[in-house]
Short mmCIF file of C-alpha atoms and ligand atoms in Angstrom, two decimals:
data_model
loop_
_atom_site.label_atom_id
_atom_site.label_comp_id
_atom_site.label_asym_id
_atom_site.label_seq_id
_atom_site.Cartn_x
_atom_site.Cartn_y
_atom_site.Cartn_z
CA MET A 1 15.36 -15.48 14.01
CA LYS A 2 16.05 -14.96 10.31
CA VAL A 3 12.81 -14.84 8.34
CA LEU A 4 12.69 -15.01 4.57
CA GLY A 5 9.82 -12.87 3.24
CA ILE A 6 8.21 -13.32 -0.17
CA GLU A 7 5.90 -10.78 -1.81
CA SER A 8 4.21 -11.27 -5.19
CA SER A 9 0.69 -9.90 -4.70
CA CYS A 10 0.78 -7.41 -7.57
CA ASP A 11 3.52 -6.13 -9.87
CA GLU A 12 6.53 -6.35 -7.58
CA CYS A 13 8.39 -9.60 -7.14
CA ALA A 14 10.24 -9.22 -3.87
CA VAL A 15 12.25 -11.36 -1.47
CA ALA A 16 13.85 -10.15 1.76
CA LEU A 17 15.66 -11.47 4.80
CA VAL A 18 14.83 -9.80 8.10
CA GLU A 19 16.23 -10.67 11.50
CA ASN A 20 14.01 -10.52 14.59
CA GLY A 21 11.36 -8.37 12.99
CA SER A 22 13.48 -5.29 12.54
CA LYS A 23 16.93 -5.76 11.00
CA ILE A 24 16.80 -5.88 7.22
CA LEU A 25 19.61 -8.14 5.99
CA SER A 26 18.53 -7.81 2.36
CA SER A 27 15.50 -6.59 0.44
CA VAL A 28 15.40 -7.27 -3.27
CA ILE A 29 12.53 -5.87 -5.34
CA HIS A 30 12.01 -6.59 -9.00
CA SER A 31 9.49 -4.10 -10.32
CA GLN A 32 7.42 -4.99 -13.37
CA ILE A 33 6.49 -1.37 -14.07
CA SER A 34 8.22 -1.22 -17.45
CA ALA A 35 6.41 -4.37 -18.63
CA HIS A 36 2.99 -3.00 -17.71
CA ARG A 37 3.61 0.59 -18.85
CA PRO A 38 2.46 0.05 -22.47
CA PHE A 39 -0.94 -0.96 -21.04
CA ASP A 40 -1.17 1.94 -18.54
CA GLY A 41 -2.00 -0.52 -15.80
CA VAL A 42 -1.15 -3.92 -14.35
CA VAL A 43 -2.11 -6.81 -16.64
CA PRO A 44 -2.76 -9.71 -14.23
CA GLU A 45 -1.78 -12.52 -16.60
CA LEU A 46 1.45 -10.78 -17.55
CA ALA A 47 2.19 -10.12 -13.87
CA SER A 48 1.91 -13.76 -12.86
CA ARG A 49 4.02 -14.94 -15.79
CA LEU A 50 6.74 -12.46 -14.90
CA HIS A 51 6.66 -13.59 -11.26
CA VAL A 52 7.28 -17.16 -12.44
CA GLU A 53 10.34 -15.95 -14.37
CA THR A 54 11.81 -13.74 -11.68
CA ILE A 55 11.08 -15.32 -8.32
CA VAL A 56 14.06 -17.71 -8.30
CA PRO A 57 16.68 -15.10 -9.34
CA VAL A 58 15.20 -12.59 -6.87
CA TYR A 59 15.37 -15.21 -4.09
CA ARG A 60 19.01 -16.06 -4.93
CA GLN A 61 19.91 -12.36 -4.98
CA ALA A 62 18.29 -11.82 -1.56
CA LEU A 63 20.32 -14.67 -0.04
CA LYS A 64 23.50 -13.40 -1.67
CA GLU A 65 23.04 -9.82 -0.46
CA ALA A 66 22.30 -11.00 3.07
CA GLY A 67 25.30 -13.38 3.04
CA VAL A 68 23.01 -16.16 4.23
CA THR A 69 22.65 -19.72 2.92
CA SER A 70 19.24 -21.35 2.49
CA ARG A 71 20.01 -23.62 5.47
CA GLU A 72 20.38 -20.58 7.72
CA ILE A 73 16.83 -19.39 7.08
CA ASP A 74 14.69 -19.99 10.19
CA ALA A 75 11.24 -19.53 8.65
CA ILE A 76 9.49 -18.57 5.42
CA ALA A 77 6.78 -15.91 5.29
CA VAL A 78 4.73 -15.20 2.20
CA THR A 79 1.96 -12.79 1.25
CA ASN A 80 -1.09 -14.98 0.69
CA ARG A 81 -3.79 -12.26 0.72
CA PRO A 82 -5.11 -9.98 -0.70
CA GLY A 83 -3.90 -9.43 -4.26
CA LEU A 84 -4.00 -10.73 -7.82
CA ILE A 85 -4.73 -14.41 -7.47
CA GLY A 86 -2.34 -15.64 -10.18
CA SER A 87 0.48 -13.53 -8.80
CA LEU A 88 -0.17 -14.54 -5.21
CA LEU A 89 -0.13 -18.21 -6.20
CA VAL A 90 3.39 -17.92 -7.60
CA GLY A 91 4.75 -16.64 -4.29
CA VAL A 92 2.69 -19.06 -2.21
CA SER A 93 3.74 -22.09 -4.30
CA PHE A 94 7.37 -21.07 -4.17
CA ALA A 95 7.20 -20.54 -0.39
CA LYS A 96 5.55 -23.91 0.17
CA ALA A 97 8.16 -25.72 -1.93
CA LEU A 98 10.93 -23.96 -0.04
CA SER A 99 9.37 -24.73 3.34
CA PHE A 100 8.96 -28.39 2.45
CA SER A 101 12.42 -28.85 0.96
CA LEU A 102 14.27 -26.98 3.73
CA GLY A 103 12.09 -28.31 6.53
CA LYS A 104 11.41 -24.77 7.82
CA PRO A 105 8.14 -23.32 9.14
CA LEU A 106 5.81 -21.51 6.77
CA LEU A 107 3.55 -18.54 7.49
CA GLY A 108 0.99 -16.85 5.23
CA VAL A 109 0.94 -13.09 5.79
CA ASP A 110 -1.72 -10.49 5.14
CA HIS A 111 -0.36 -7.79 2.85
CA ILE A 112 -2.33 -5.03 4.60
CA LEU A 113 -1.08 -5.85 8.09
CA ALA A 114 2.43 -6.00 6.68
CA HIS A 115 2.14 -2.51 5.11
CA LEU A 116 1.07 -1.13 8.48
CA TYR A 117 4.07 -2.86 10.08
CA ALA A 118 6.63 -1.37 7.66
CA PRO A 119 7.64 1.63 9.84
CA HIS A 120 8.83 -0.83 12.55
CA LEU A 121 11.68 -1.70 10.21
CA GLU A 122 13.03 1.83 10.58
CA GLY A 123 12.52 2.63 14.24
CA LYS A 124 10.59 2.05 17.42
CA LEU A 125 6.88 2.58 17.22
CA GLU A 126 4.39 2.70 20.07
CA TYR A 127 0.83 1.43 20.13
CA PRO A 128 -1.90 2.41 19.67
CA HIS A 129 -1.54 4.48 16.56
CA ILE A 130 -3.70 5.57 13.69
CA GLY A 131 -2.81 3.56 10.60
CA LEU A 132 -3.50 4.79 7.13
CA LEU A 133 -3.09 2.38 4.24
CA VAL A 134 -3.38 4.08 0.90
CA SER A 135 -2.40 2.25 -2.26
CA GLY A 136 -3.60 1.26 -5.71
CA GLY A 137 -5.87 -1.36 -4.18
CA HIS A 138 -6.68 -0.08 -0.69
CA THR A 139 -7.83 2.97 1.19
CA LEU A 140 -8.07 2.15 4.88
CA ILE A 141 -8.11 4.24 8.01
CA THR A 142 -7.47 2.09 11.05
CA MET A 143 -6.68 2.04 14.76
CA VAL A 144 -3.64 -0.20 15.23
CA ARG A 145 -3.43 -1.70 18.73
CA SER A 146 -0.72 -4.29 18.09
CA PHE A 147 0.98 -5.87 15.10
CA ASP A 148 -2.02 -8.14 14.51
CA GLU A 149 -4.85 -6.18 16.09
CA VAL A 150 -6.07 -3.65 13.62
CA GLU A 151 -9.52 -2.11 13.74
CA VAL A 152 -10.66 -0.92 10.34
CA LEU A 153 -12.66 2.25 10.89
CA GLY A 154 -13.18 3.21 7.28
CA THR A 155 -12.52 1.96 3.80
CA THR A 156 -13.41 2.98 0.28
CA ILE A 157 -16.85 2.14 -1.03
CA ASP A 158 -15.63 2.23 -4.63
CA ASP A 159 -12.21 3.16 -6.09
CA ALA A 160 -9.04 3.15 -4.01
CA VAL A 161 -7.28 6.50 -3.79
CA GLY A 162 -4.24 5.25 -5.76
CA GLU A 163 -6.60 3.81 -8.37
CA ALA A 164 -8.12 7.29 -8.81
CA PHE A 165 -4.64 8.74 -9.36
CA ASP A 166 -3.86 5.96 -11.85
CA LYS A 167 -7.11 6.34 -13.79
CA VAL A 168 -6.87 10.13 -14.03
CA ALA A 169 -3.27 9.82 -15.20
CA LYS A 170 -4.24 7.19 -17.75
CA HIS A 171 -7.08 9.33 -19.12
CA TYR A 172 -4.81 12.33 -19.63
CA GLY A 173 -1.85 10.23 -20.83
CA ILE A 174 0.35 11.61 -18.07
CA GLY A 175 2.30 8.46 -17.33
CA TYR A 176 2.32 5.22 -15.45
CA PRO A 177 2.16 4.63 -12.55
CA GLY A 178 -0.16 7.61 -12.23
CA GLY A 179 0.38 8.69 -8.64
CA LYS A 180 3.95 9.83 -8.98
CA ALA A 181 3.30 11.45 -12.37
CA VAL A 182 0.37 13.45 -10.97
CA ASP A 183 2.36 14.37 -7.87
CA ASP A 184 5.28 15.60 -10.00
CA LEU A 185 3.10 17.71 -12.33
CA SER A 186 1.20 19.14 -9.36
CA ARG A 187 4.34 20.83 -8.08
CA SER A 188 4.05 23.47 -10.79
CA GLY A 189 0.25 23.68 -10.79
CA ASP A 190 -2.33 25.77 -8.97
CA PRO A 191 -4.34 23.55 -6.57
CA LEU A 192 -7.17 26.10 -6.54
CA ALA A 193 -7.54 26.31 -10.33
CA TYR A 194 -10.39 23.78 -10.46
CA LYS A 195 -12.93 23.03 -7.79
CA PHE A 196 -13.49 19.28 -7.64
CA PRO A 197 -15.99 17.52 -5.35
CA HIS A 198 -14.82 16.27 -1.97
CA SER A 199 -16.73 13.11 -1.14
CA ARG A 200 -18.66 13.49 2.13
CA LEU A 201 -19.72 10.26 3.70
CA ASP A 202 -19.60 11.58 7.23
CA LYS A 203 -23.36 11.76 7.67
CA GLY A 204 -24.18 8.03 7.30
CA ASN A 205 -23.47 4.92 9.36
CA HIS A 206 -19.87 4.71 8.24
CA PRO A 207 -18.46 8.19 8.74
CA TRP A 208 -14.85 7.11 8.16
CA ASP A 209 -15.50 5.61 4.73
CA PHE A 210 -14.15 7.06 1.50
CA SER A 211 -15.41 7.34 -2.05
CA TYR A 212 -13.19 8.23 -4.99
CA SER A 213 -15.15 7.36 -8.10
CA GLY A 214 -17.12 10.65 -8.16
CA LEU A 215 -13.94 12.71 -7.95
CA LYS A 216 -12.25 10.57 -10.61
CA THR A 217 -15.21 11.00 -12.98
CA ALA A 218 -15.36 14.76 -12.38
CA VAL A 219 -11.67 15.12 -13.23
CA ILE A 220 -11.98 12.93 -16.33
CA ASN A 221 -15.06 14.87 -17.49
CA GLN A 222 -13.03 18.03 -17.27
CA SER A 223 -11.23 16.94 -20.44
CA GLU A 224 -14.26 18.03 -22.48
CA LYS A 225 -13.56 21.59 -21.40
CA PHE A 226 -9.94 21.17 -22.49
CA LEU A 227 -11.21 20.58 -25.99
CA GLN A 228 -13.23 23.80 -26.15
CA PRO A 229 -11.73 26.41 -28.48
CA GLY A 230 -10.10 29.29 -26.70
CA LYS A 231 -9.54 27.36 -23.44
CA VAL A 232 -5.98 27.17 -22.31
CA ALA A 233 -5.53 23.75 -20.81
CA SER A 234 -3.12 23.23 -18.00
CA LEU A 235 -2.47 19.69 -16.94
CA GLU A 236 -0.38 21.00 -14.05
CA ASN A 237 -3.40 22.92 -12.68
CA LEU A 238 -5.68 19.97 -13.25
CA CYS A 239 -3.32 17.58 -11.44
CA ALA A 240 -2.75 19.95 -8.54
CA SER A 241 -6.51 20.52 -8.09
CA PHE A 242 -7.28 16.81 -8.31
CA GLN A 243 -4.47 15.93 -5.91
CA LYS A 244 -5.71 18.53 -3.45
CA ALA A 245 -9.26 17.14 -3.51
CA ALA A 246 -8.10 13.49 -3.21
CA ILE A 247 -5.65 14.12 -0.37
CA ASP A 248 -7.76 16.68 1.53
CA VAL A 249 -10.44 14.02 2.00
CA LEU A 250 -7.85 11.69 3.57
CA TRP A 251 -6.35 14.47 5.59
CA ASN A 252 -9.68 15.65 7.03
CA LYS A 253 -10.44 12.16 8.32
CA ILE A 254 -6.99 11.74 9.87
CA ARG A 255 -7.29 15.10 11.61
CA LEU A 256 -10.77 14.31 12.90
CA LEU A 257 -9.65 10.91 14.19
CA VAL A 258 -6.69 12.42 16.03
CA VAL A 259 -8.97 14.99 17.64
CA SER A 260 -11.70 12.51 18.56
CA THR A 261 -9.41 9.78 19.96
CA GLY A 262 -6.52 11.83 21.32
CA VAL A 263 -4.12 9.39 19.61
CA ARG A 264 -1.47 11.57 18.00
CA ARG A 265 0.67 8.85 16.49
CA VAL A 266 0.00 8.41 12.80
CA VAL A 267 1.50 5.74 10.55
CA ALA A 268 1.00 5.70 6.81
CA GLY A 269 1.77 2.95 4.34
CA GLY A 270 1.10 2.02 0.72
CA GLY A 271 2.22 3.76 -2.44
CA VAL A 272 0.10 6.89 -1.95
CA ALA A 273 1.92 7.51 1.35
CA ALA A 274 4.73 8.71 -0.93
CA ASN A 275 2.55 11.66 -1.96
CA SER A 276 4.36 14.91 -1.27
CA TYR A 277 1.21 16.93 -0.50
CA LEU A 278 -0.03 14.32 2.02
CA ARG A 279 3.39 14.22 3.67
CA SER A 280 3.58 18.00 3.91
CA LEU A 281 0.15 18.21 5.58
CA VAL A 282 0.75 15.48 8.14
CA ASN A 283 4.34 16.39 8.94
CA ALA A 284 3.39 20.01 9.64
CA GLN A 285 1.31 19.10 12.71
CA PRO A 286 2.93 20.19 15.95
CA GLY A 287 2.81 17.56 18.71
CA TRP A 288 2.09 14.67 16.39
CA ASN A 289 4.35 11.65 15.98
CA VAL A 290 4.22 10.81 12.33
CA TYR A 291 5.77 7.71 10.78
CA PHE A 292 6.02 7.57 7.04
CA PRO A 293 8.25 4.72 5.96
CA SER A 294 10.99 5.56 3.47
CA LEU A 295 9.84 5.35 -0.13
CA ALA A 296 11.28 1.84 -0.59
CA LEU A 297 9.23 0.56 2.33
CA CYS A 298 6.05 2.50 1.42
CA SER A 299 5.42 0.59 -1.76
CA ASP A 300 5.31 -3.19 -2.06
CA ASN A 301 8.33 -4.99 -0.62
CA ALA A 302 9.10 -8.28 1.12
CA ALA A 303 10.88 -6.83 4.16
CA MET A 304 7.51 -5.82 5.63
CA ILE A 305 6.26 -9.39 5.14
CA ALA A 306 9.26 -10.97 6.88
CA GLY A 307 9.17 -8.26 9.57
CA TRP A 308 5.51 -8.75 10.41
CA ALA A 309 5.85 -12.54 10.43
CA TRP A 310 8.44 -12.52 13.20
CA GLY A 311 5.87 -11.61 15.90
CA ALA A 312 3.45 -14.30 14.77
CA LEU A 313 6.14 -16.97 14.30
CA SER A 314 7.63 -16.21 17.72
CA ARG A 315 4.36 -17.07 19.43
CA GLY A 316 4.09 -20.30 17.41
CA ASP A 317 1.84 -19.37 14.50
CA ARG A 318 2.37 -21.66 11.50
CA SER A 319 0.58 -22.20 8.19
CA PRO A 320 -0.03 -25.69 6.81
CA LEU A 321 1.48 -26.79 3.52
CA ASP A 322 -1.96 -26.56 1.93
CA LEU A 323 -1.94 -22.79 2.52
CA ASN A 324 -3.95 -21.10 -0.20
CA ALA A 325 -4.01 -17.63 -1.75
CA GLU A 326 -7.02 -15.34 -1.31
CA SER A 327 -7.59 -12.47 -3.69
CA ARG A 328 -9.84 -10.23 -1.60
CA VAL A 329 -10.56 -9.05 1.87
CA ALA A 330 -14.23 -8.50 2.65
CA ARG A 331 -14.95 -4.93 1.65
CA PHE A 332 -16.70 -3.91 4.83
CA LYS A 333 -14.88 -6.11 7.26
CA ARG A 334 -14.45 -3.88 10.26
CA LYS A 335 -12.12 -5.91 12.42
CA TYR A 336 -8.80 -7.07 11.14
CA PRO A 337 -7.46 -9.74 10.72
O1 LIG B 1 1.50 0.05 -2.37
P1 LIG B 1 1.68 0.12 -3.85
O2 LIG B 1 3.08 0.15 -4.39
O3 LIG B 1 0.97 -1.07 -4.56
C1 LIG B 1 -0.30 -1.48 -4.26
O4 LIG B 1 -1.25 -0.88 -4.84
O5 LIG B 1 -0.45 -2.39 -3.40
O6 LIG B 1 0.88 1.41 -4.34
C2 LIG B 1 0.83 1.78 -5.69
C3 LIG B 1 -0.08 2.98 -5.81
C4 LIG B 1 -0.39 3.36 -7.26
O7 LIG B 1 -1.78 3.59 -7.38
C5 LIG B 1 0.41 4.63 -7.46
O8 LIG B 1 -0.14 5.48 -8.45
C6 LIG B 1 0.34 5.24 -6.09
O9 LIG B 1 0.51 4.15 -5.20
N1 LIG B 1 1.40 6.25 -5.86
C7 LIG B 1 1.17 7.54 -5.56
C8 LIG B 1 2.44 8.17 -5.45
N2 LIG B 1 3.40 7.23 -5.68
C9 LIG B 1 2.74 6.05 -5.91
N3 LIG B 1 0.02 8.21 -5.41
C10 LIG B 1 0.10 9.54 -5.12
N4 LIG B 1 1.27 10.21 -5.03
C11 LIG B 1 2.45 9.57 -5.16
N5 LIG B 1 3.62 10.24 -5.07
ZN1 LIG B 2 0.71 -2.90 -1.30
#
């Protein structure tokens, strides 16, 4: 089954063709990063307008690279939640029009489940496994029992981890997107130079939850000290210390979950899964099976959408032509989907 995947939930306009949930025939990603860079963040209105301009050429390119005609597509899968509503609507409208005109089944796909599915596109993966989804919009630690049975154990109560990277980077003018810029500067910094707070939510009812706004504020407030006469400021040290605090919190929860459940398979997805410090910590664990998708599949892409959809389409799942876009998932929803 050849599934066409469409992803437009944020600032990547992507279309991919994936066969039987694993073989990527093409995966075209048009990133809007350069358009949003002057604003140091994604501008929702600009994002949706750019999706309108690019979705047709990206779709044509995906067909061309796969060597497939539109008639040979078996089904159309599209991210319909969560994300920026205007951006999501572009992908959903395009997918519905395509489904109607080609007479092919349509399926709305949850972006989060698709991120957690991404490693399946690069190899065999056993269930259950611990799934970590860390991006600009999400910070989730989950137990993944099958492609569509995901138990959310913890989530952020305020900022997402990638959002904290982006906001710190924006404050210090380091670059956009912030995560990679902070990661790069950290390589030549001392992670012990500053002591930043590690959020500890492990005493309450939701021990797996995260909080990043306190850390973000502490790092931003540090800039006042930079301005003091006689202080030698080092952005490298600041970045390395911030990165250590942000990632150690994630890492401690992963480690604790592995110990308490005995599940030693760990899958990570989302842009922050590209973080070199996180990768070095997780990969260094003897006896663990760790699946980090390649960088192209960590961040937003349409192959993960088409890949995930295959399982659901194969058992007969379909979305109606009045499929709608939904911007949010409930913040404390514990079971997924
Ligand atoms: O999954 P993604 O491409 O888009 C969504 O947010 O859905 O993730 C983007 C996020 C941004 O916040 C970006 O700063 C962060 O991932 N990021 C990183 C790294 N590369 C990207 N954060 C930490 N270290 C990185 N190397
Ligand atoms: Zn994403």
